[in-house]
PDB file of C-alpha atoms and ligand atoms in Angstrom:
ATOM      1  CA  UNK A   5     111.987  58.211 102.385  1.00  0.00           C
ATOM      2  CA  UNK A   6     112.980  61.173 104.798  1.00  0.00           C
ATOM      3  CA  UNK A   7     116.568  59.293 105.261  1.00  0.00           C
ATOM      4  CA  UNK A   8     117.428  58.767 100.785  1.00  0.00           C
ATOM      5  CA  UNK A   9     120.801  59.676 100.621  1.00  0.00           C
ATOM      6  CA  UNK A  10     121.902  59.316 104.014  1.00  0.00           C
ATOM      7  CA  UNK A  11     125.352  57.539 105.454  1.00  0.00           C
ATOM      8  CA  UNK A  12     124.209  55.492 108.412  1.00  0.00           C
ATOM      9  CA  UNK A  13     126.492  53.558 110.920  1.00  0.00           C
ATOM     10  CA  UNK A  14     125.030  50.884 112.808  1.00  0.00           C
ATOM     11  CA  UNK A  15     127.603  48.871 115.278  1.00  0.00           C
ATOM     12  CA  UNK A  16     127.452  45.132 115.791  1.00  0.00           C
ATOM     13  CA  UNK A  17     125.398  45.239 112.347  1.00  0.00           C
ATOM     14  CA  UNK A  18     126.243  41.420 111.670  1.00  0.00           C
ATOM     15  CA  UNK A  19     123.131  39.789 113.427  1.00  0.00           C
ATOM     16  CA  UNK A  20     120.343  39.944 115.184  1.00  0.00           C
ATOM     17  CA  UNK A  21     118.691  43.982 115.883  1.00  0.00           C
ATOM     18  CA  UNK A  22     122.285  45.277 114.442  1.00  0.00           C
ATOM     19  CA  UNK A  23     121.571  43.447 111.420  1.00  0.00           C
ATOM     20  CA  UNK A  24     117.364  43.862 110.883  1.00  0.00           C
ATOM     21  CA  UNK A  25     117.913  47.838 111.496  1.00  0.00           C
ATOM     22  CA  UNK A  26     120.838  47.680 109.191  1.00  0.00           C
ATOM     23  CA  UNK A  27     118.588  46.412 106.314  1.00  0.00           C
ATOM     24  CA  UNK A  28     115.944  48.850 107.398  1.00  0.00           C
ATOM     25  CA  UNK A  29     117.567  51.423 106.778  1.00  0.00           C
ATOM     26  CA  UNK A  30     118.648  50.467 103.699  1.00  0.00           C
ATOM     27  CA  UNK A  31     115.372  49.924 102.161  1.00  0.00           C
ATOM     28  CA  UNK A  32     114.821  53.429 102.825  1.00  0.00           C
ATOM     29  CA  UNK A  33     117.031  55.026 100.779  1.00  0.00           C
ATOM     30  CA  UNK A  34     120.827  55.151 103.214  1.00  0.00           C
ATOM     31  CA  UNK A  35     123.936  54.231 102.681  1.00  0.00           C
ATOM     32  CA  UNK A  36     124.452  51.646 105.170  1.00  0.00           C
ATOM     33  CA  UNK A  37     128.304  51.189 107.279  1.00  0.00           C
ATOM     34  CA  UNK A  38     127.890  47.431 108.665  1.00  0.00           C
ATOM     35  CA  UNK A  39     130.078  47.344 111.892  1.00  0.00           C
ATOM     36  CA  UNK A  40     130.668  43.872 113.152  1.00  0.00           C
ATOM     37  CA  UNK A  41     134.002  42.657 115.352  1.00  0.00           C
ATOM     38  CA  UNK A  42     134.111  39.496 114.464  1.00  0.00           C
ATOM     39  CA  UNK A  43     131.697  37.940 112.294  1.00  0.00           C
ATOM     40  CA  UNK A  44     132.541  38.587 108.915  1.00  0.00           C
ATOM     41  CA  UNK A  45     130.946  36.079 107.032  1.00  0.00           C
ATOM     42  CA  UNK A  46     127.635  37.027 108.689  1.00  0.00           C
ATOM     43  CA  UNK A  47     128.466  41.023 108.172  1.00  0.00           C
ATOM     44  CA  UNK A  48     128.981  40.018 104.525  1.00  0.00           C
ATOM     45  CA  UNK A  49     126.080  38.011 104.969  1.00  0.00           C
ATOM     46  CA  UNK A  50     124.241  41.256 105.764  1.00  0.00           C
ATOM     47  CA  UNK A  51     125.334  43.041 102.746  1.00  0.00           C
ATOM     48  CA  UNK A  52     124.381  40.591 100.077  1.00  0.00           C
ATOM     49  CA  UNK A  53     120.551  41.241 101.458  1.00  0.00           C
ATOM     50  CA  UNK A  54     121.121  44.550 101.532  1.00  0.00           C
ATOM     51  CA  UNK A  55     122.200  44.543  97.952  1.00  0.00           C
ATOM     52  CA  UNK A  56     119.662  41.676  96.591  1.00  0.00           C
ATOM     53  CA  UNK A  57     117.226  43.843  98.142  1.00  0.00           C
ATOM     54  CA  UNK A  58     118.016  46.785  96.160  1.00  0.00           C
ATOM     55  CA  UNK A  59     119.865  48.558  98.640  1.00  0.00           C
ATOM     56  CA  UNK A  60     124.024  49.528  99.685  1.00  0.00           C
ATOM     57  CA  UNK A  61     125.754  49.230 101.871  1.00  0.00           C
ATOM     58  CA  UNK A  62     129.494  48.185 102.727  1.00  0.00           C
ATOM     59  CA  UNK A  63     130.786  46.134 105.921  1.00  0.00           C
ATOM     60  CA  UNK A  64     133.800  46.939 108.190  1.00  0.00           C
ATOM     61  CA  UNK A  65     135.218  45.618 110.964  1.00  0.00           C
ATOM     62  CA  UNK A  66     136.324  46.961 114.375  1.00  0.00           C
ATOM     63  CA  UNK A  67     135.958  46.958 118.593  1.00  0.00           C
ATOM     64  CA  UNK A  68     133.784  49.169 119.302  1.00  0.00           C
ATOM     65  CA  UNK A  69     135.033  48.812 123.342  1.00  0.00           C
ATOM     66  CA  UNK A  70     138.507  50.875 121.898  1.00  0.00           C
ATOM     67  CA  UNK A  71     138.801  53.737 121.104  1.00  0.00           C
ATOM     68  CA  UNK A  72     141.678  54.392 118.650  1.00  0.00           C
ATOM     69  CA  UNK A  73     140.140  51.602 116.538  1.00  0.00           C
ATOM     70  CA  UNK A  74     136.434  53.886 116.966  1.00  0.00           C
ATOM     71  CA  UNK A  75     138.159  56.668 115.615  1.00  0.00           C
ATOM     72  CA  UNK A  76     140.531  55.118 112.610  1.00  0.00           C
ATOM     73  CA  UNK A  77     137.848  53.488 111.353  1.00  0.00           C
ATOM     74  CA  UNK A  78     135.445  56.233 111.848  1.00  0.00           C
ATOM     75  CA  UNK A  79     138.075  59.008 110.305  1.00  0.00           C
ATOM     76  CA  UNK A  80     138.116  56.160 107.927  1.00  0.00           C
ATOM     77  CA  UNK A  81     134.035  56.393 107.213  1.00  0.00           C
ATOM     78  CA  UNK A  82     134.154  60.580 107.064  1.00  0.00           C
ATOM     79  CA  UNK A  83     137.040  60.045 103.814  1.00  0.00           C
ATOM     80  CA  UNK A  84     135.706  58.038 101.914  1.00  0.00           C
ATOM     81  CA  UNK A  85     131.655  58.519 101.646  1.00  0.00           C
ATOM     82  CA  UNK A  86     131.770  62.164 102.948  1.00  0.00           C
ATOM     83  CA  UNK A  87     130.044  62.715 106.320  1.00  0.00           C
ATOM     84  CA  UNK A  88     127.981  60.171 109.043  1.00  0.00           C
ATOM     85  CA  UNK A  89     124.016  61.279 109.205  1.00  0.00           C
ATOM     86  CA  UNK A  90     123.143  58.543 111.332  1.00  0.00           C
ATOM     87  CA  UNK A  91     124.935  56.649 114.113  1.00  0.00           C
ATOM     88  CA  UNK A  92     122.798  53.838 115.905  1.00  0.00           C
ATOM     89  CA  UNK A  93     124.880  52.232 118.933  1.00  0.00           C
ATOM     90  CA  UNK A  94     123.620  48.764 118.520  1.00  0.00           C
ATOM     91  CA  UNK A  95     126.602  46.973 119.663  1.00  0.00           C
ATOM     92  CA  UNK A  96     126.049  44.556 123.196  1.00  0.00           C
ATOM     93  CA  UNK A  97     126.449  41.419 125.325  1.00  0.00           C
ATOM     94  CA  UNK A  98     124.609  40.109 127.696  1.00  0.00           C
ATOM     95  CA  UNK A  99     125.855  37.035 129.599  1.00  0.00           C
ATOM     96  CA  UNK A 100     124.009  36.015 132.818  1.00  0.00           C
ATOM     97  CA  UNK A 101     126.430  35.617 135.829  1.00  0.00           C
ATOM     98  CA  UNK A 102     125.969  34.880 139.942  1.00  0.00           C
ATOM     99  CA  UNK A 103     127.037  38.042 141.725  1.00  0.00           C
ATOM    100  CA  UNK A 104     128.850  36.660 143.597  1.00  0.00           C
ATOM    101  CA  UNK A 105     131.336  34.102 140.843  1.00  0.00           C
ATOM    102  CA  UNK A 106     134.280  33.911 141.328  1.00  0.00           C
ATOM    103  CA  UNK A 107     135.329  36.277 138.148  1.00  0.00           C
ATOM    104  CA  UNK A 108     132.628  38.577 138.628  1.00  0.00           C
ATOM    105  CA  UNK A 109     134.687  41.554 137.730  1.00  0.00           C
ATOM    106  CA  UNK A 110     135.704  39.655 134.302  1.00  0.00           C
ATOM    107  CA  UNK A 111     132.466  40.202 133.419  1.00  0.00           C
ATOM    108  CA  UNK A 112     130.915  43.024 134.784  1.00  0.00           C
ATOM    109  CA  UNK A 113     134.398  45.032 132.675  1.00  0.00           C
ATOM    110  CA  UNK A 114     133.536  43.468 129.660  1.00  0.00           C
ATOM    111  CA  UNK A 115     129.879  44.639 129.492  1.00  0.00           C
ATOM    112  CA  UNK A 116     130.981  47.708 130.611  1.00  0.00           C
ATOM    113  CA  UNK A 117     133.551  47.739 128.007  1.00  0.00           C
ATOM    114  CA  UNK A 118     131.656  47.210 125.153  1.00  0.00           C
ATOM    115  CA  UNK A 119     127.449  48.023 126.683  1.00  0.00           C
ATOM    116  CA  UNK A 120     128.688  51.892 127.548  1.00  0.00           C
ATOM    117  CA  UNK A 121     132.207  52.464 126.747  1.00  0.00           C
ATOM    118  CA  UNK A 122     131.348  50.902 123.339  1.00  0.00           C
ATOM    119  CA  UNK A 123     128.338  53.393 122.820  1.00  0.00           C
ATOM    120  CA  UNK A 124     130.897  56.083 124.444  1.00  0.00           C
ATOM    121  CA  UNK A 125     133.485  55.803 122.207  1.00  0.00           C
ATOM    122  CA  UNK A 126     131.433  55.437 118.894  1.00  0.00           C
ATOM    123  CA  UNK A 127     129.678  58.459 119.750  1.00  0.00           C
ATOM    124  CA  UNK A 128     132.523  60.619 120.835  1.00  0.00           C
ATOM    125  CA  UNK A 129     134.324  60.050 117.676  1.00  0.00           C
ATOM    126  CA  UNK A 130     131.344  59.862 115.278  1.00  0.00           C
ATOM    127  CA  UNK A 131     130.799  63.288 116.656  1.00  0.00           C
ATOM    128  CA  UNK A 132     132.853  66.083 115.378  1.00  0.00           C
ATOM    129  CA  UNK A 133     131.421  64.841 112.069  1.00  0.00           C
ATOM    130  CA  UNK A 134     127.713  65.841 112.769  1.00  0.00           C
ATOM    131  CA  UNK A 135     129.355  69.342 114.001  1.00  0.00           C
ATOM    132  CA  UNK A 136     130.848  69.730 110.628  1.00  0.00           C
ATOM    133  CA  UNK A 137     127.135  68.938 108.780  1.00  0.00           C
ATOM    134  CA  UNK A 138     125.290  70.712 111.535  1.00  0.00           C
ATOM    135  CA  UNK A 139     122.341  67.389 111.719  1.00  0.00           C
ATOM    136  CA  UNK A 140     122.623  63.909 112.899  1.00  0.00           C
ATOM    137  CA  UNK A 141     120.807  61.101 114.275  1.00  0.00           C
ATOM    138  CA  UNK A 142     121.929  59.306 117.412  1.00  0.00           C
ATOM    139  CA  UNK A 143     120.243  55.768 118.828  1.00  0.00           C
ATOM    140  CA  UNK A 144     121.115  54.010 121.240  1.00  0.00           C
ATOM    141  CA  UNK A 145     120.005  50.572 121.699  1.00  0.00           C
ATOM    142  CA  UNK A 146     119.625  50.063 125.906  1.00  0.00           C
ATOM    143  CA  UNK A 147     116.564  48.173 127.150  1.00  0.00           C
ATOM    144  CA  UNK A 148     114.140  47.615 129.673  1.00  0.00           C
ATOM    145  CA  UNK A 149     116.461  45.607 131.330  1.00  0.00           C
ATOM    146  CA  UNK A 150     118.079  47.591 134.039  1.00  0.00           C
ATOM    147  CA  UNK A 151     116.106  50.914 134.046  1.00  0.00           C
ATOM    148  CA  UNK A 152     112.633  49.445 134.381  1.00  0.00           C
ATOM    149  CA  UNK A 153     113.082  45.521 135.372  1.00  0.00           C
ATOM    150  CA  UNK A 154     115.970  42.640 135.800  1.00  0.00           C
ATOM    151  CA  UNK A 155     115.606  39.006 136.548  1.00  0.00           C
ATOM    152  CA  UNK A 156     118.517  37.130 138.383  1.00  0.00           C
ATOM    153  CA  UNK A 157     121.980  36.947 136.771  1.00  0.00           C
ATOM    154  CA  UNK A 158     121.709  40.453 135.249  1.00  0.00           C
ATOM    155  CA  UNK A 159     123.557  43.046 137.128  1.00  0.00           C
ATOM    156  CA  UNK A 160     126.850  44.001 134.887  1.00  0.00           C
ATOM    157  CA  UNK A 161     124.473  43.551 131.770  1.00  0.00           C
ATOM    158  CA  UNK A 162     121.556  45.624 134.087  1.00  0.00           C
ATOM    159  CA  UNK A 163     123.925  48.749 135.442  1.00  0.00           C
ATOM    160  CA  UNK A 164     125.032  48.816 131.511  1.00  0.00           C
ATOM    161  CA  UNK A 165     121.962  48.849 130.109  1.00  0.00           C
ATOM    162  CA  UNK A 166     120.507  52.174 132.821  1.00  0.00           C
ATOM    163  CA  UNK A 167     123.783  53.808 132.236  1.00  0.00           C
ATOM    164  CA  UNK A 168     122.767  54.547 128.579  1.00  0.00           C
ATOM    165  CA  UNK A 169     119.558  56.190 129.794  1.00  0.00           C
ATOM    166  CA  UNK A 170     121.441  58.549 131.188  1.00  0.00           C
ATOM    167  CA  UNK A 171     124.604  59.038 128.911  1.00  0.00           C
ATOM    168  CA  UNK A 172     120.449  59.398 126.313  1.00  0.00           C
ATOM    169  CA  UNK A 173     119.761  61.876 128.384  1.00  0.00           C
ATOM    170  CA  UNK A 174     122.702  64.185 129.139  1.00  0.00           C
ATOM    171  CA  UNK A 175     123.865  63.446 124.823  1.00  0.00           C
ATOM    172  CA  UNK A 176     120.904  65.139 123.587  1.00  0.00           C
ATOM    173  CA  UNK A 177     120.777  68.022 126.019  1.00  0.00           C
ATOM    174  CA  UNK A 178     124.995  68.126 125.189  1.00  0.00           C
ATOM    175  CA  UNK A 179     124.169  68.009 121.249  1.00  0.00           C
ATOM    176  CA  UNK A 180     120.605  69.350 121.086  1.00  0.00           C
ATOM    177  CA  UNK A 181     122.311  73.320 120.866  1.00  0.00           C
ATOM    178  CA  UNK A 182     123.959  71.040 117.098  1.00  0.00           C
ATOM    179  CA  UNK A 183     120.687  70.718 116.227  1.00  0.00           C
ATOM    180  CA  UNK A 184     121.902  66.619 116.542  1.00  0.00           C
ATOM    181  CA  UNK A 185     118.941  64.349 118.191  1.00  0.00           C
ATOM    182  CA  UNK A 186     119.839  61.631 121.121  1.00  0.00           C
ATOM    183  CA  UNK A 187     117.290  58.700 121.604  1.00  0.00           C
ATOM    184  CA  UNK A 188     116.969  55.743 123.019  1.00  0.00           C
ATOM    185  CA  UNK A 189     115.531  52.202 122.412  1.00  0.00           C
ATOM    186  CA  UNK A 190     114.628  50.164 125.583  1.00  0.00           C
ATOM    187  CA  UNK A 191     113.376  46.616 123.814  1.00  0.00           C
ATOM    188  CA  UNK A 192     112.179  43.197 125.709  1.00  0.00           C
ATOM    189  CA  UNK A 193     112.765  40.576 124.843  1.00  0.00           C
ATOM    190  CA  UNK A 194     113.847  40.105 121.076  1.00  0.00           C
ATOM    191  CA  UNK A 195     113.964  36.944 118.878  1.00  0.00           C
ATOM    192  CA  UNK A 196     117.760  36.974 118.539  1.00  0.00           C
ATOM    193  CA  UNK A 197     121.142  34.975 118.395  1.00  0.00           C
ATOM    194  CA  UNK A 198     121.858  37.103 121.927  1.00  0.00           C
ATOM    195  CA  UNK A 199     118.291  36.027 123.442  1.00  0.00           C
ATOM    196  CA  UNK A 200     119.101  32.751 121.871  1.00  0.00           C
ATOM    197  CA  UNK A 201     122.592  32.409 123.704  1.00  0.00           C
ATOM    198  CA  UNK A 202     120.725  33.361 126.460  1.00  0.00           C
ATOM    199  CA  UNK A 203     117.864  30.492 127.228  1.00  0.00           C
ATOM    200  CA  UNK A 204     120.901  28.290 126.548  1.00  0.00           C
ATOM    201  CA  UNK A 205     122.550  29.618 129.576  1.00  0.00           C
ATOM    202  CA  UNK A 206     119.461  29.889 131.341  1.00  0.00           C
ATOM    203  CA  UNK A 207     118.127  25.889 130.733  1.00  0.00           C
ATOM    204  CA  UNK A 208     121.074  23.936 128.921  1.00  0.00           C
ATOM    205  CA  UNK A 209     118.616  21.203 128.253  1.00  0.00           C
ATOM    206  CA  UNK A 210     115.946  22.539 126.834  1.00  0.00           C
ATOM    207  CA  UNK A 211     116.318  26.158 125.681  1.00  0.00           C
ATOM    208  CA  UNK A 212     112.778  26.337 124.396  1.00  0.00           C
ATOM    209  CA  UNK A 213     111.127  26.123 127.057  1.00  0.00           C
ATOM    210  CA  UNK A 214     112.966  29.158 128.069  1.00  0.00           C
ATOM    211  CA  UNK A 215     111.394  30.921 124.968  1.00  0.00           C
ATOM    212  CA  UNK A 216     108.007  29.406 125.364  1.00  0.00           C
ATOM    213  CA  UNK A 217     108.418  31.106 128.842  1.00  0.00           C
ATOM    214  CA  UNK A 218     109.627  34.288 127.977  1.00  0.00           C
ATOM    215  CA  UNK A 219     106.389  34.753 125.409  1.00  0.00           C
ATOM    216  CA  UNK A 220     104.305  33.758 128.179  1.00  0.00           C
ATOM    217  CA  UNK A 221     104.937  36.094 130.234  1.00  0.00           C
ATOM    218  CA  UNK A 222     104.545  39.246 127.631  1.00  0.00           C
ATOM    219  CA  UNK A 223     100.925  40.586 127.428  1.00  0.00           C
ATOM    220  CA  UNK A 224     101.241  40.063 123.328  1.00  0.00           C
ATOM    221  CA  UNK A 225     102.009  36.321 124.245  1.00  0.00           C
ATOM    222  CA  UNK A 226     105.584  36.184 121.664  1.00  0.00           C
ATOM    223  CA  UNK A 227     108.951  38.198 121.597  1.00  0.00           C
ATOM    224  CA  UNK A 228     109.619  41.363 119.646  1.00  0.00           C
ATOM    225  CA  UNK A 229     110.840  39.722 115.525  1.00  0.00           C
ATOM    226  CA  UNK A 230     114.008  42.356 114.985  1.00  0.00           C
ATOM    227  CA  UNK A 231     112.901  44.210 112.771  1.00  0.00           C
ATOM    228  CA  UNK A 232     110.333  45.363 114.492  1.00  0.00           C
ATOM    229  CA  UNK A 233     113.048  47.339 116.483  1.00  0.00           C
ATOM    230  CA  UNK A 234     114.878  47.924 113.215  1.00  0.00           C
ATOM    231  CA  UNK A 235     111.871  49.617 112.124  1.00  0.00           C
ATOM    232  CA  UNK A 236     111.997  52.018 115.047  1.00  0.00           C
ATOM    233  CA  UNK A 237     115.466  52.821 114.694  1.00  0.00           C
ATOM    234  CA  UNK A 238     114.698  53.775 110.774  1.00  0.00           C
ATOM    235  CA  UNK A 239     111.473  56.117 112.341  1.00  0.00           C
ATOM    236  CA  UNK A 240     114.344  57.481 115.317  1.00  0.00           C
ATOM    237  CA  UNK A 241     116.615  58.070 112.661  1.00  0.00           C
ATOM    238  CA  UNK A 242     115.238  59.732 109.560  1.00  0.00           C
ATOM    239  CA  UNK A 243     113.613  63.484 109.735  1.00  0.00           C
ATOM    240  CA  UNK A 244     109.988  61.681 110.643  1.00  0.00           C
ATOM    241  CA  UNK A 245     111.362  61.920 114.220  1.00  0.00           C
ATOM    242  CA  UNK A 246     112.427  65.320 113.863  1.00  0.00           C
ATOM    243  CA  UNK A 247     111.055  66.709 116.764  1.00  0.00           C
ATOM    244  CA  UNK A 248     111.889  63.603 119.644  1.00  0.00           C
ATOM    245  CA  UNK A 249     115.285  64.210 121.245  1.00  0.00           C
ATOM    246  CA  UNK A 250     116.349  62.304 125.038  1.00  0.00           C
ATOM    247  CA  UNK A 251     113.401  60.250 124.824  1.00  0.00           C
ATOM    248  CA  UNK A 252     113.553  56.627 125.824  1.00  0.00           C
ATOM    249  CA  UNK A 253     111.152  54.619 123.668  1.00  0.00           C
ATOM    250  CA  UNK A 254     109.803  51.431 125.024  1.00  0.00           C
ATOM    251  CA  UNK A 255     109.229  48.703 122.594  1.00  0.00           C
ATOM    252  CA  UNK A 256     108.412  45.999 124.474  1.00  0.00           C
ATOM    253  CA  UNK A 257     104.789  43.574 124.290  1.00  0.00           C
ATOM    254  CA  UNK A 258     104.049  44.780 126.978  1.00  0.00           C
ATOM    255  CA  UNK A 259     106.629  42.853 129.206  1.00  0.00           C
ATOM    256  CA  UNK A 260     106.483  45.400 131.505  1.00  0.00           C
ATOM    257  CA  UNK A 261     103.191  46.114 131.886  1.00  0.00           C
ATOM    258  CA  UNK A 262     101.978  43.543 134.262  1.00  0.00           C
ATOM    259  CA  UNK A 263     100.988  44.710 137.437  1.00  0.00           C
ATOM    260  CA  UNK A 264     100.048  41.282 139.006  1.00  0.00           C
ATOM    261  CA  UNK A 265     100.201  37.730 137.558  1.00  0.00           C
ATOM    262  CA  UNK A 266      96.509  37.115 139.180  1.00  0.00           C
ATOM    263  CA  UNK A 267      94.145  39.931 139.251  1.00  0.00           C
ATOM    264  CA  UNK A 268      91.710  40.081 136.670  1.00  0.00           C
ATOM    265  CA  UNK A 269      92.804  36.459 135.624  1.00  0.00           C
TER     266      UNK A 269
HETATM  267  P1  NAP B 306     123.591  39.847 119.139  1.00  0.00           P
HETATM  268  O1  NAP B 306     122.415  38.767 118.051  1.00  0.00           O
HETATM  269  O2  NAP B 306     124.269  38.769 120.182  1.00  0.00           O
HETATM  270  O3  NAP B 306     124.101  40.751 118.530  1.00  0.00           O
HETATM  271  C1  NAP B 306     125.447  41.305 118.275  1.00  0.00           C
HETATM  272  C2  NAP B 306     126.016  42.002 117.510  1.00  0.00           C
HETATM  273  O4  NAP B 306     126.872  42.799 118.768  1.00  0.00           O
HETATM  274  C3  NAP B 306     126.736  41.261 116.803  1.00  0.00           C
HETATM  275  O5  NAP B 306     126.649  42.023 115.687  1.00  0.00           O
HETATM  276  C4  NAP B 306     128.015  41.335 117.372  1.00  0.00           C
HETATM  277  O6  NAP B 306     129.802  41.082 115.907  1.00  0.00           O
HETATM  278  C5  NAP B 306     128.464  42.503 117.649  1.00  0.00           C
HETATM  279  N1  NAP B 306     129.401  42.930 119.082  1.00  0.00           N
HETATM  280  C6  NAP B 306     129.377  42.423 120.086  1.00  0.00           C
HETATM  281  N2  NAP B 306     130.624  43.386 120.598  1.00  0.00           N
HETATM  282  C7  NAP B 306     130.943  43.989 120.274  1.00  0.00           C
HETATM  283  C8  NAP B 306     132.372  44.586 119.865  1.00  0.00           C
HETATM  284  N3  NAP B 306     132.934  45.016 121.238  1.00  0.00           N
HETATM  285  N4  NAP B 306     132.462  44.997 119.059  1.00  0.00           N
HETATM  286  C9  NAP B 306     131.654  45.287 117.674  1.00  0.00           C
HETATM  287  N5  NAP B 306     130.518  44.540 117.606  1.00  0.00           N
HETATM  288  C10 NAP B 306     130.373  43.547 118.816  1.00  0.00           C
HETATM  289  O7  NAP B 306     122.359  41.310 120.363  1.00  0.00           O
HETATM  290  P2  NAP B 306     121.324  40.826 119.476  1.00  0.00           P
HETATM  291  O8  NAP B 306     119.873  40.682 120.688  1.00  0.00           O
HETATM  292  O9  NAP B 306     120.685  41.883 118.411  1.00  0.00           O
HETATM  293  O10 NAP B 306     121.301  43.109 120.575  1.00  0.00           O
HETATM  294  C11 NAP B 306     121.912  43.747 119.789  1.00  0.00           C
HETATM  295  C12 NAP B 306     121.356  45.088 120.696  1.00  0.00           C
HETATM  296  O11 NAP B 306     120.341  45.329 121.492  1.00  0.00           O
HETATM  297  C13 NAP B 306     122.019  44.508 122.222  1.00  0.00           C
HETATM  298  O12 NAP B 306     123.061  46.544 122.849  1.00  0.00           O
HETATM  299  C14 NAP B 306     121.742  43.761 123.439  1.00  0.00           C
HETATM  300  O13 NAP B 306     121.610  44.822 124.728  1.00  0.00           O
HETATM  301  C15 NAP B 306     120.283  45.331 122.978  1.00  0.00           C
HETATM  302  N6  NAP B 306     118.794  44.701 123.523  1.00  0.00           N
HETATM  303  C16 NAP B 306     118.496  43.532 123.008  1.00  0.00           C
HETATM  304  C17 NAP B 306     117.886  43.123 123.448  1.00  0.00           C
HETATM  305  C18 NAP B 306     117.479  41.367 122.720  1.00  0.00           C
HETATM  306  O14 NAP B 306     116.225  40.905 123.481  1.00  0.00           O
HETATM  307  N7  NAP B 306     117.921  40.066 122.165  1.00  0.00           N
HETATM  308  C19 NAP B 306     117.134  43.281 124.156  1.00  0.00           C
HETATM  309  C20 NAP B 306     117.445  44.848 125.180  1.00  0.00           C
HETATM  310  C21 NAP B 306     118.332  45.122 124.671  1.00  0.00           C
HETATM  311  P3  NAP B 306     130.261  40.388 116.417  1.00  0.00           P
HETATM  312  O15 NAP B 306     129.214  38.765 116.324  1.00  0.00           O
HETATM  313  O16 NAP B 306     131.446  40.502 115.144  1.00  0.00           O
HETATM  314  O17 NAP B 306     131.274  40.584 118.414  1.00  0.00           O
END
């Protein structure tokens, strides 16, 4: 309950990890702004679920890749709700593509615009209000992909997620004297619409097989539930993690652990 009364913005909270994070933060007493880009019905559903569980939230649409939109909407949030205490930079995309395919520049730019510039834009728009209140917690949804592991077709995605580790560390240094903490979460595979889409891309005939194959390669034998990532985000957003900053926390069921698939088995 160390976030009761705090105002939290979660980007990309209409579904998946962002939705679970919004629910977890609201359950712990935060007032939540559920950001989305196009999925209004899903965002309204997130808000309805939060309210029916006794929490409070609103949803607001903006595209994180557009700085002017970020600035306008963040200003509106501050004018209306007074401040922002917690920012979870979660919005992101992942589209598999061969590096040599014809439109790989377009795919690269989409990933960089949303996954990297989206975090940059939203953080830049929010920080002045955290400076004013003299406190804040920023959580960045990176990934084990890029900084630690990768699969074929993930060059654009992996590059964007690895960049967020650098962003986290540099930003944590830059704002530490203002009592603002910045941390990255690096999930392994989480069962969300994004991963279901990747599985369809990877095995259009049998996407369930692709999901099962991921689970089989994880020491804990399954993908993460979005709630498990949301719980970690809520911890990093709360004062329970008051001495953690600049960290990248891996939450992957041990998926980056195996040294071989043969030894001792
Ligand atoms: P998801 O199910 O596809 O949800 C993505 C969310 O981001 C949606 O709410 C979507 O809203 C929003 N979004 C996308 N582009 C946006 C934009 N330009 N502006 C604002 N919102 C935007 O994805 P997820 O699996 O929950 O992933 C969430 C984050 O976790 C991503 O950053 C992803 O890279 C990271 N991650 C995921 C996994 C995993 O296994 N799932 C693992 C590691 C890291 P709209 O539909 O309205 O666009």
